[in-house]
CSV table of C-alpha atoms and ligand atoms in Angstrom, one decimal:
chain,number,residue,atom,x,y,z
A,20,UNK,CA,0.0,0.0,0.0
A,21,UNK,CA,1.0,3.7,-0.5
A,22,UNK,CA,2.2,5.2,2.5
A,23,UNK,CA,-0.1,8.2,1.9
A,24,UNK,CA,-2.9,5.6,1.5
A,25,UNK,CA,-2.2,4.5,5.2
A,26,UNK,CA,-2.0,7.8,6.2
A,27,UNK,CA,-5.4,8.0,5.2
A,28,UNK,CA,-6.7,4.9,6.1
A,29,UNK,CA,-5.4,5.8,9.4
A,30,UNK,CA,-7.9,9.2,9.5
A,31,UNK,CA,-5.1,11.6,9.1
A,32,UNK,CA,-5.7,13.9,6.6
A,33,UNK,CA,-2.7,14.7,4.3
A,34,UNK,CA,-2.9,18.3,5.1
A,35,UNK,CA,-5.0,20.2,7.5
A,36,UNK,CA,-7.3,23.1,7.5
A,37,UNK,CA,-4.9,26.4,7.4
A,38,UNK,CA,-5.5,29.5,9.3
A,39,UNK,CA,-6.9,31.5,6.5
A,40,UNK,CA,-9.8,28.5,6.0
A,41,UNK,CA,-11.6,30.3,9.3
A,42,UNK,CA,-13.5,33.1,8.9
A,43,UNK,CA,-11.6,36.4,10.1
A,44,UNK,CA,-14.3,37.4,12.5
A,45,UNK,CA,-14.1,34.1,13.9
A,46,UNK,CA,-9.9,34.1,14.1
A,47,UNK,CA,-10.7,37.8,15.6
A,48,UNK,CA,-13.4,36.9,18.3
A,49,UNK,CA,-11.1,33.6,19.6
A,50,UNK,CA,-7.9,35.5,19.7
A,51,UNK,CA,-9.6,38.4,21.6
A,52,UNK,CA,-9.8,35.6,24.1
A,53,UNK,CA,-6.2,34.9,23.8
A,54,UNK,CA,-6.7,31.5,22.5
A,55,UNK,CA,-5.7,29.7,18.8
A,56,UNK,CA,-6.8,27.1,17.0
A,57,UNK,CA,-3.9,23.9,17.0
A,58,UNK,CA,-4.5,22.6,13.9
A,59,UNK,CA,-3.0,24.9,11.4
A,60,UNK,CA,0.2,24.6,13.4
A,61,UNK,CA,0.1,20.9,14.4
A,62,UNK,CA,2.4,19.4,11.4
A,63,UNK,CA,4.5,22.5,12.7
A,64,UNK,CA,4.6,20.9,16.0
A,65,UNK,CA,5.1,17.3,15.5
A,66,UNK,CA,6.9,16.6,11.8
A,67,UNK,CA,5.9,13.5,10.7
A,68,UNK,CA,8.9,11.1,11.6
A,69,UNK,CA,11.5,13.4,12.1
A,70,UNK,CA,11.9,16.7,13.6
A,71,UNK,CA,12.4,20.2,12.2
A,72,UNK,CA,15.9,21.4,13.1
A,73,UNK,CA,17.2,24.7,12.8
A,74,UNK,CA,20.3,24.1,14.0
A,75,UNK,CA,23.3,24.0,11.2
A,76,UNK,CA,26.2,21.4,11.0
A,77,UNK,CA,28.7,23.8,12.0
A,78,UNK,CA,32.3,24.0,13.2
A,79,UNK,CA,34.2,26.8,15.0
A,80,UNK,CA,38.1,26.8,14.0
A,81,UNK,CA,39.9,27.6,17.3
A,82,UNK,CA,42.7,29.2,15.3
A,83,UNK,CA,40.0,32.0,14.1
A,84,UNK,CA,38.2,32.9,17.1
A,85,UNK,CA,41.6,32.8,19.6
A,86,UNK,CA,43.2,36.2,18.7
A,87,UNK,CA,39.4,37.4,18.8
A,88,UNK,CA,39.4,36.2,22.6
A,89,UNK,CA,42.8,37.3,23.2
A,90,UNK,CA,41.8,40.7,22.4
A,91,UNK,CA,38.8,40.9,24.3
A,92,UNK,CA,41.4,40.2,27.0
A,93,UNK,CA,43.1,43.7,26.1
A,94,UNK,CA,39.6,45.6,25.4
A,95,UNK,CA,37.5,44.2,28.4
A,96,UNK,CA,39.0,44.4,32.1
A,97,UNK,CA,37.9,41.4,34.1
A,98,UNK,CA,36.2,43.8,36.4
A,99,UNK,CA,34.0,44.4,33.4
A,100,UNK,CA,33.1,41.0,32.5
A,101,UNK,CA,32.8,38.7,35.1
A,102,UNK,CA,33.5,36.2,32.6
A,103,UNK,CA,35.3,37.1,29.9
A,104,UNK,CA,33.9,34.9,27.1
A,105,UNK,CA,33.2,34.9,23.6
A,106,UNK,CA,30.2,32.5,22.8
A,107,UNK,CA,29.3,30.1,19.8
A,108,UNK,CA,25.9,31.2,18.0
A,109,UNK,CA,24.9,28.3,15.8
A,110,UNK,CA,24.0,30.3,12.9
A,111,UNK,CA,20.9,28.5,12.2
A,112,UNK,CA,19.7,29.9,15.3
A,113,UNK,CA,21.3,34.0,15.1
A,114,UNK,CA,23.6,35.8,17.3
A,115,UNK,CA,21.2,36.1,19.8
A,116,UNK,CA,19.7,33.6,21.8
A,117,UNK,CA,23.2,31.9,22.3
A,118,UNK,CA,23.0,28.6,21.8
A,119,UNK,CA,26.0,25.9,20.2
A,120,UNK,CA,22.5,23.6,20.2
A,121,UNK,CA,18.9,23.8,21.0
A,122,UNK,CA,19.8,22.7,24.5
A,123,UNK,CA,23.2,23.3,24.9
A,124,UNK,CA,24.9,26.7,25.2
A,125,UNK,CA,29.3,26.7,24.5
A,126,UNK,CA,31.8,29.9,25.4
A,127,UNK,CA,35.1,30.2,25.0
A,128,UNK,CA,36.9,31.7,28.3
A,129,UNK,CA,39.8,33.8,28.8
A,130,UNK,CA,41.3,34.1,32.3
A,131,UNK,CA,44.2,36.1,32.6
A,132,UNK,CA,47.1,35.7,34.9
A,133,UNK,CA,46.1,37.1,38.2
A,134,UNK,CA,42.7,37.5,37.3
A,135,UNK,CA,39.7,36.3,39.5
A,136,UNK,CA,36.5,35.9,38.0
A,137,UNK,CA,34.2,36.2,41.4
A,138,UNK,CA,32.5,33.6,42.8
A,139,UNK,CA,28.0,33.2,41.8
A,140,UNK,CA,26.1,30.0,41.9
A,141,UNK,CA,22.9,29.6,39.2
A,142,UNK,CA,20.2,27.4,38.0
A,143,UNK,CA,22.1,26.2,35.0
A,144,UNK,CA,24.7,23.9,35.3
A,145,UNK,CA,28.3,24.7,33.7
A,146,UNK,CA,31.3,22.9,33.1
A,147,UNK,CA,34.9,23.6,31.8
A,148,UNK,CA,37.0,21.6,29.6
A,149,UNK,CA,40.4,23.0,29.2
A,150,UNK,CA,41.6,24.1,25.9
A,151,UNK,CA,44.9,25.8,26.7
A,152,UNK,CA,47.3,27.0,29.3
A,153,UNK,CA,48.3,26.3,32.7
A,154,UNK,CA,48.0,27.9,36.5
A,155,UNK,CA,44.0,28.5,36.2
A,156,UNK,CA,41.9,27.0,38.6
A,157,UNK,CA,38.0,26.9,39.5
A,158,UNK,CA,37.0,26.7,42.8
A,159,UNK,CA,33.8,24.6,43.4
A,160,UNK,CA,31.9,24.5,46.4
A,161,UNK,CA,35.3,25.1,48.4
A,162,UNK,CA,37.0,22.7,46.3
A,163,UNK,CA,40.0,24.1,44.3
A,164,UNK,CA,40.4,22.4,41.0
A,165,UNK,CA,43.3,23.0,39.1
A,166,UNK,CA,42.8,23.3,35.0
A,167,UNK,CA,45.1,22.0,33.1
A,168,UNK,CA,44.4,20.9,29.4
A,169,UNK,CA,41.5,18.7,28.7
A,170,UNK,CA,40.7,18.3,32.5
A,171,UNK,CA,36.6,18.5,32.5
A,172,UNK,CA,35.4,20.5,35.8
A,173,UNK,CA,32.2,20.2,36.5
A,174,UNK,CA,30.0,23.0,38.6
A,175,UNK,CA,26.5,21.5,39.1
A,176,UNK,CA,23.5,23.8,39.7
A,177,UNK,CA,23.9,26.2,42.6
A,178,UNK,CA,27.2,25.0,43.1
A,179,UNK,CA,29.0,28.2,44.3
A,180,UNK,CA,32.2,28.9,41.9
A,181,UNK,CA,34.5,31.3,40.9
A,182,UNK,CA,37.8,30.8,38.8
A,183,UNK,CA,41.4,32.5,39.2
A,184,UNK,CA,45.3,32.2,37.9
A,185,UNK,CA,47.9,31.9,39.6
A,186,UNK,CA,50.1,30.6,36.6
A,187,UNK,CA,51.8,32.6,33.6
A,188,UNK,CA,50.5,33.4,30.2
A,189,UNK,CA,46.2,33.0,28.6
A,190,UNK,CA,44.5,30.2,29.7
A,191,UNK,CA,41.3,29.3,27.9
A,192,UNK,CA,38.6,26.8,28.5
A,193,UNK,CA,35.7,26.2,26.9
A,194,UNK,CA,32.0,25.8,29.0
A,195,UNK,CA,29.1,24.1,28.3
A,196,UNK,CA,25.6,24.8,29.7
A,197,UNK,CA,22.3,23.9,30.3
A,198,UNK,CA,21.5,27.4,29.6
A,199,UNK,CA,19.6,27.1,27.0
A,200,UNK,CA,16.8,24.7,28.9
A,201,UNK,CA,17.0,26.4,32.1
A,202,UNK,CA,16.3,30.0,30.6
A,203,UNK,CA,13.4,28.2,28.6
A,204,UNK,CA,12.0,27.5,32.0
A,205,UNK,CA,12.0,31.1,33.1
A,206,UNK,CA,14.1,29.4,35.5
A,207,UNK,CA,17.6,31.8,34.9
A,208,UNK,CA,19.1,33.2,37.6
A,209,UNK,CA,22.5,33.5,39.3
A,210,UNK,CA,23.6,34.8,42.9
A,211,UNK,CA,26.7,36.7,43.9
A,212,UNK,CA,28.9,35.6,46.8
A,213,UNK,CA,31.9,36.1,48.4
A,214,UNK,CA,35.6,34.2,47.6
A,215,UNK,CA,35.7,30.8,48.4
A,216,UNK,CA,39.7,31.1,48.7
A,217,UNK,CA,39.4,31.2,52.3
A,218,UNK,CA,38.4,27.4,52.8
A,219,UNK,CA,39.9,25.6,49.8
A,220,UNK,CA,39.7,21.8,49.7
A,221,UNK,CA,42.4,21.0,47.3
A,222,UNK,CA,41.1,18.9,44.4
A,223,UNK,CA,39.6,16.6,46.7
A,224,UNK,CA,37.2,14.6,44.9
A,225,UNK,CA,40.4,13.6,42.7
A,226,UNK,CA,42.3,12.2,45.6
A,227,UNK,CA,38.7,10.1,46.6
A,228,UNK,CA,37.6,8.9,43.5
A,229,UNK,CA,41.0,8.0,42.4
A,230,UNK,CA,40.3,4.7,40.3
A,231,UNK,CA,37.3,3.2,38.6
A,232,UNK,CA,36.4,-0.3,40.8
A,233,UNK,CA,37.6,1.9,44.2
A,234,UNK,CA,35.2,3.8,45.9
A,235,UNK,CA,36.1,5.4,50.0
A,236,UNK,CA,35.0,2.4,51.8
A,237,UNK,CA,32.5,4.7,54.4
A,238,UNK,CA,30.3,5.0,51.3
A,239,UNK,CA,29.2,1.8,50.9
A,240,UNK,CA,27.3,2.6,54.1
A,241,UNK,CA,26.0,5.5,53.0
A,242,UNK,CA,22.2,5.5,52.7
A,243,UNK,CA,22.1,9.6,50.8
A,244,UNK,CA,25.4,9.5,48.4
A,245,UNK,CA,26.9,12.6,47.2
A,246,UNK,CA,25.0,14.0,44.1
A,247,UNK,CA,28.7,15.0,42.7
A,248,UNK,CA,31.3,13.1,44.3
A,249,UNK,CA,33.9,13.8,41.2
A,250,UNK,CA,33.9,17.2,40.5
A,251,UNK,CA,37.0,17.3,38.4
A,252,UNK,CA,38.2,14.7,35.4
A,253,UNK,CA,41.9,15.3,34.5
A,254,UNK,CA,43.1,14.4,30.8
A,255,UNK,CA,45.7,12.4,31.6
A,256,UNK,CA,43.9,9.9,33.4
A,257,UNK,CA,41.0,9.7,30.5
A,258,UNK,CA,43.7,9.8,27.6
A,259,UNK,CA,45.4,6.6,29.3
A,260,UNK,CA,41.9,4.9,30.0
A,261,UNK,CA,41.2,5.5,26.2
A,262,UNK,CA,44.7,3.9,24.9
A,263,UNK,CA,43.8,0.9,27.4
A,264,UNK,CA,40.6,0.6,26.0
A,265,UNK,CA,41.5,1.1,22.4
A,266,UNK,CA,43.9,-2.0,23.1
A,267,UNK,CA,41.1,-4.5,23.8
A,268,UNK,CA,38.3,-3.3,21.8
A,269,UNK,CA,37.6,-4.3,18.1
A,270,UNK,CA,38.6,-2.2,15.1
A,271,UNK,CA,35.4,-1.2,14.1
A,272,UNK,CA,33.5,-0.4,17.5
A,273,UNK,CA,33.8,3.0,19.2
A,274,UNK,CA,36.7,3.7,21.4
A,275,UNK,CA,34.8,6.2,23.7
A,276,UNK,CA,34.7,6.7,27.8
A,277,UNK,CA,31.6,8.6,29.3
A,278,UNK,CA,32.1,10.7,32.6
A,279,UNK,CA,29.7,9.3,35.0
A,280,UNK,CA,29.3,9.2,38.5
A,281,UNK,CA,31.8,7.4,40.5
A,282,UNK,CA,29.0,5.9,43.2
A,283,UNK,CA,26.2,5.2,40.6
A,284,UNK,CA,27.5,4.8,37.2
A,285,UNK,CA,25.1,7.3,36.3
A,286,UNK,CA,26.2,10.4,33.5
A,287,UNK,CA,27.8,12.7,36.2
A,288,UNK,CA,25.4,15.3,35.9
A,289,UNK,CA,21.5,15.1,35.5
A,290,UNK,CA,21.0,17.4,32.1
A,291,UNK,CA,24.5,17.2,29.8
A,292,UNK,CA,26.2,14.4,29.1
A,293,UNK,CA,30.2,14.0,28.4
A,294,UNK,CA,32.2,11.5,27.1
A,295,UNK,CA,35.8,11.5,25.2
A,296,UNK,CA,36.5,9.0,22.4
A,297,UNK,CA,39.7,8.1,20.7
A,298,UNK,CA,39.5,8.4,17.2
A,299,UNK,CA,41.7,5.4,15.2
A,300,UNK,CA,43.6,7.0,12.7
A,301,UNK,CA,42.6,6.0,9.0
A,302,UNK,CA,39.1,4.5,9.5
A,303,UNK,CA,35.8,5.9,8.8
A,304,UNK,CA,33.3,5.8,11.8
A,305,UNK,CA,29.6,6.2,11.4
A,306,UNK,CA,28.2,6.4,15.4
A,307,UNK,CA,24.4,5.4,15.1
A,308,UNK,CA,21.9,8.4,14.4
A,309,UNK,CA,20.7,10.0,17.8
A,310,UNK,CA,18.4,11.9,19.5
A,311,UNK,CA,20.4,14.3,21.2
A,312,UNK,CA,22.0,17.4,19.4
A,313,UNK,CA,25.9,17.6,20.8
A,314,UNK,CA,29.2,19.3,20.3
A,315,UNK,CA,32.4,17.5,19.7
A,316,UNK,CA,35.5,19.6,20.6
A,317,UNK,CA,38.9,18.5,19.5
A,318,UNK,CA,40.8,17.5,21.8
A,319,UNK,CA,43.6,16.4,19.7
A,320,UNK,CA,44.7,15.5,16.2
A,321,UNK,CA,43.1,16.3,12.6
A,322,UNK,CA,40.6,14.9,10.7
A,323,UNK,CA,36.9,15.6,9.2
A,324,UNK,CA,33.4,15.0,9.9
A,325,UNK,CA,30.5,14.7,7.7
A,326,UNK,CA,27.0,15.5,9.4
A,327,UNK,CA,24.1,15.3,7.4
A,328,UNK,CA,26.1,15.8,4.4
A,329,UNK,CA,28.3,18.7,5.5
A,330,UNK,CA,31.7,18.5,5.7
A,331,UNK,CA,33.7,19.6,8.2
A,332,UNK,CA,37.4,19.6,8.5
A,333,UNK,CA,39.0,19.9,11.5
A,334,UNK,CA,42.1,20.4,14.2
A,335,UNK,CA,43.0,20.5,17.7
A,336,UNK,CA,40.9,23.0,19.4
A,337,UNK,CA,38.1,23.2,16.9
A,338,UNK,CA,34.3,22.9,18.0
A,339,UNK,CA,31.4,21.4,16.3
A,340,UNK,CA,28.0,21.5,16.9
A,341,UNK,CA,25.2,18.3,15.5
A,342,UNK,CA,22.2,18.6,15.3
A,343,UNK,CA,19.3,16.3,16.9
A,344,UNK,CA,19.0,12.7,14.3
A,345,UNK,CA,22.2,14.1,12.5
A,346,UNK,CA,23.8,11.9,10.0
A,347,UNK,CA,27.6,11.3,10.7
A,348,UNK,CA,30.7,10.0,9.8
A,349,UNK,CA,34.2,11.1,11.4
A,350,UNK,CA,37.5,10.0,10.4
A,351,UNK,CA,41.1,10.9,11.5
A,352,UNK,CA,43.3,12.5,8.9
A,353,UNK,CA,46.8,11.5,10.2
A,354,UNK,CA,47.5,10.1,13.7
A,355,UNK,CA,45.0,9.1,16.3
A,356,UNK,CA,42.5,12.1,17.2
A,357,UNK,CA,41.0,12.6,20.7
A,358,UNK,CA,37.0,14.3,21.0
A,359,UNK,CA,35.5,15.5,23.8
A,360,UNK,CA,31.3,14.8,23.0
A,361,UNK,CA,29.0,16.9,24.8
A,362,UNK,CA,25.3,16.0,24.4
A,363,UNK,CA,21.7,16.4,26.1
A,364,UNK,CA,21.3,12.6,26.3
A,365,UNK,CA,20.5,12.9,29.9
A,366,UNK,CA,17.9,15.2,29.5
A,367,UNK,CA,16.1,13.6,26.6
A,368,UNK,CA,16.2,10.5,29.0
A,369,UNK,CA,15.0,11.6,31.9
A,370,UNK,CA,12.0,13.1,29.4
A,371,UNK,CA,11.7,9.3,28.1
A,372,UNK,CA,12.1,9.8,24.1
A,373,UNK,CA,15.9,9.1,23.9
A,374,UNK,CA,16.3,7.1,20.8
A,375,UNK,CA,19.3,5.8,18.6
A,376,UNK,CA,18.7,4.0,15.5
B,23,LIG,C1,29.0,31.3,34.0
B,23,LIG,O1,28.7,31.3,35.2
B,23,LIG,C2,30.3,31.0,33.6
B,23,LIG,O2,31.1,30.7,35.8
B,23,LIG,C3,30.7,31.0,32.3
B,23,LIG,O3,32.5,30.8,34.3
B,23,LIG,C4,29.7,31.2,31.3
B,23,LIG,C5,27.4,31.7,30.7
B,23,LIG,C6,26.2,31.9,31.0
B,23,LIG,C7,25.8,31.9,32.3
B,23,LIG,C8,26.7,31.7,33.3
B,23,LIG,C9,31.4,30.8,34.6
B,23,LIG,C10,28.4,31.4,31.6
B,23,LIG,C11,28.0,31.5,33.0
């Protein structure tokens, strides 16, 4: 049978009545009301099969946009920014409402050396994956993190946190929010608080959570467990997990580590997910279709992507955003590349339409 026939036979109507089928003094007298009719927008609403998406297969070439940031670091005092960042705007959706993603905002931050950027908690959650430089540090809930490169730092919602350096030279990161989601819940807001640098807890969760299969033997017992026991990820310990890995796992499956929760095995926080994946040099990889929108930042090495038939060359340092159900297909141009994935697999979860195909 014709799909279209099925469609029919089913009761749906191919198309449905349009706006301009009512009679304007109708329209007028139910809009008055503030109220509208659903039809004329329902294929709108819910595609048939696959969703509209705005967002663009995109990619952000660090090399471009660092002597951009740089600068703001001559032409903006921290004083005057808080946070001095310069943020990705998927073109599909504008300059202005800020997002990498539907659901997932990305900034590239400069600290300066001897620069504090005060301590606020909000509503969205942030973290910072390091993309150069060396002395930074965020403090988290008393917790001082150092930042090195590709060390993931999370700061959960209302997690008070603020972010100095005590080193020599730029140091940049790159954060990804929840932003997006949170200010769509007219939920936004951030407070202002003093320095933590009074009561810092160096790095602590790093020293606990040391090893995967090791957990601090008083939390078996524990009936409440931390809701983020690992605050900070350093590089060198995923980039060593990922070379184990790559050396007992078939050619042609995924070489790829997800930051979870050290006491549940859950994704480490509730709305973004992370994970880092070694790319094998000289082998195409086509990860099933998804879901979730995400952004893959470069950790290291060269290569190109193709997502829903754009491609997309890339280097160390370089960001790209996918959208929801994308098409893909990486591949490593030369030696072994390293991607950090973020993506709102959590989120779509917890709302129970996750799907892969
Ligand atoms: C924020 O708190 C930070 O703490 C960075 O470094 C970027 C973007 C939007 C809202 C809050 C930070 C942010 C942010």
């Amino acid at each position: 049978m014709d799909p279209l026939d099925l469609v029919s036979s089913l009761g749906h109507a191919e198309s449905l009545g349009r706006l301009e089928d009512l009679p304007p003094e109708y329209l007028k007298a139910i809009n008055d009301l503030s109220v509208a009719p659903l039809w004329p927008q329902l294929r709108g609403l819910l595609p048939r099969h696959k969703p509209a998406r705005n967002t663009q297969p995109f990619m952000w070439r660090y090399a471009e946009v660092r002597p951009h940031l740089l600068r703001a670091g001559e032409l903006t005092p921290i004083e005057k920014a808080e946070r001095r960042v310069l943020v990705l705007c998927n073109p599909g959706h504008g300059l202005e409402r800020l997002v990498a993603t539907p659901t997932i905002y990305v900034g590239l931050q400069l600290i300066l050396p001897g620069e504090l950027a005060p301590t606020h908690r909000h509503t969205p959650t942030a973290v910072r994956f390091v993309i150069e430089g060396s002395g930074a540090y965020t403090t988290v809930n008393g917790e001082k993190c150092p930042m090195e490169k590709g060390d993931l730092i999370l700061t959960p919602a209302l997690n008070w946190h603020e972010h100095g350096h005590e080193g020599s030279g730029p140091v940049v990161w790159m954060d990804a929010l929840d932003l997006p989601m949170v200010y769509a819940m007219e939920a936004s807001y951030a407070i202002e608080g003093p320095s933590q640098r009074s009561r810092p807890d160096l790095d602590a969760s790093q020293n606990k959570y040391r090893r995967a299969g090791l957990l601090p033997y008083a939390s078996l017992g524990q009936v409440q467990r931390p809701q983020y026991p690992q605050i900070r990820f350093p590089w060198t310990d995923v980039r060593e997990a990922l070379g184990l890995l790559a050396s007992v796992t078939p050619a042609d499956e995924a070489v790829q580590l997800a930051y979870v929760n050290p006491e549940t095995g859950q994704p480490c926080l509730p709305t973004l997910g992370f994970s880092a994946q070694l790319l094998r040099a000289g082998q195409d990889f086509r990860p099933r279709k998804r879901s979730a929108s995400s952004v893959i930042h470069v950790i290291e090495g060269r290569g190109e992507s193709v997502i829903d038939g754009t491609l997309l060359q890339w280097g160390e340092g370089d960001t790209l955003a996918l959208p929801t159900h994308a098409e893909v297909i990486h591949r490593a141009t030369g030696e072994h590349a390293y991607l950090f994935h973020v993506d709102d697999a959590p989120m779509q979860r917890a709302l129970g339409f996750y799907e892969d195909f």
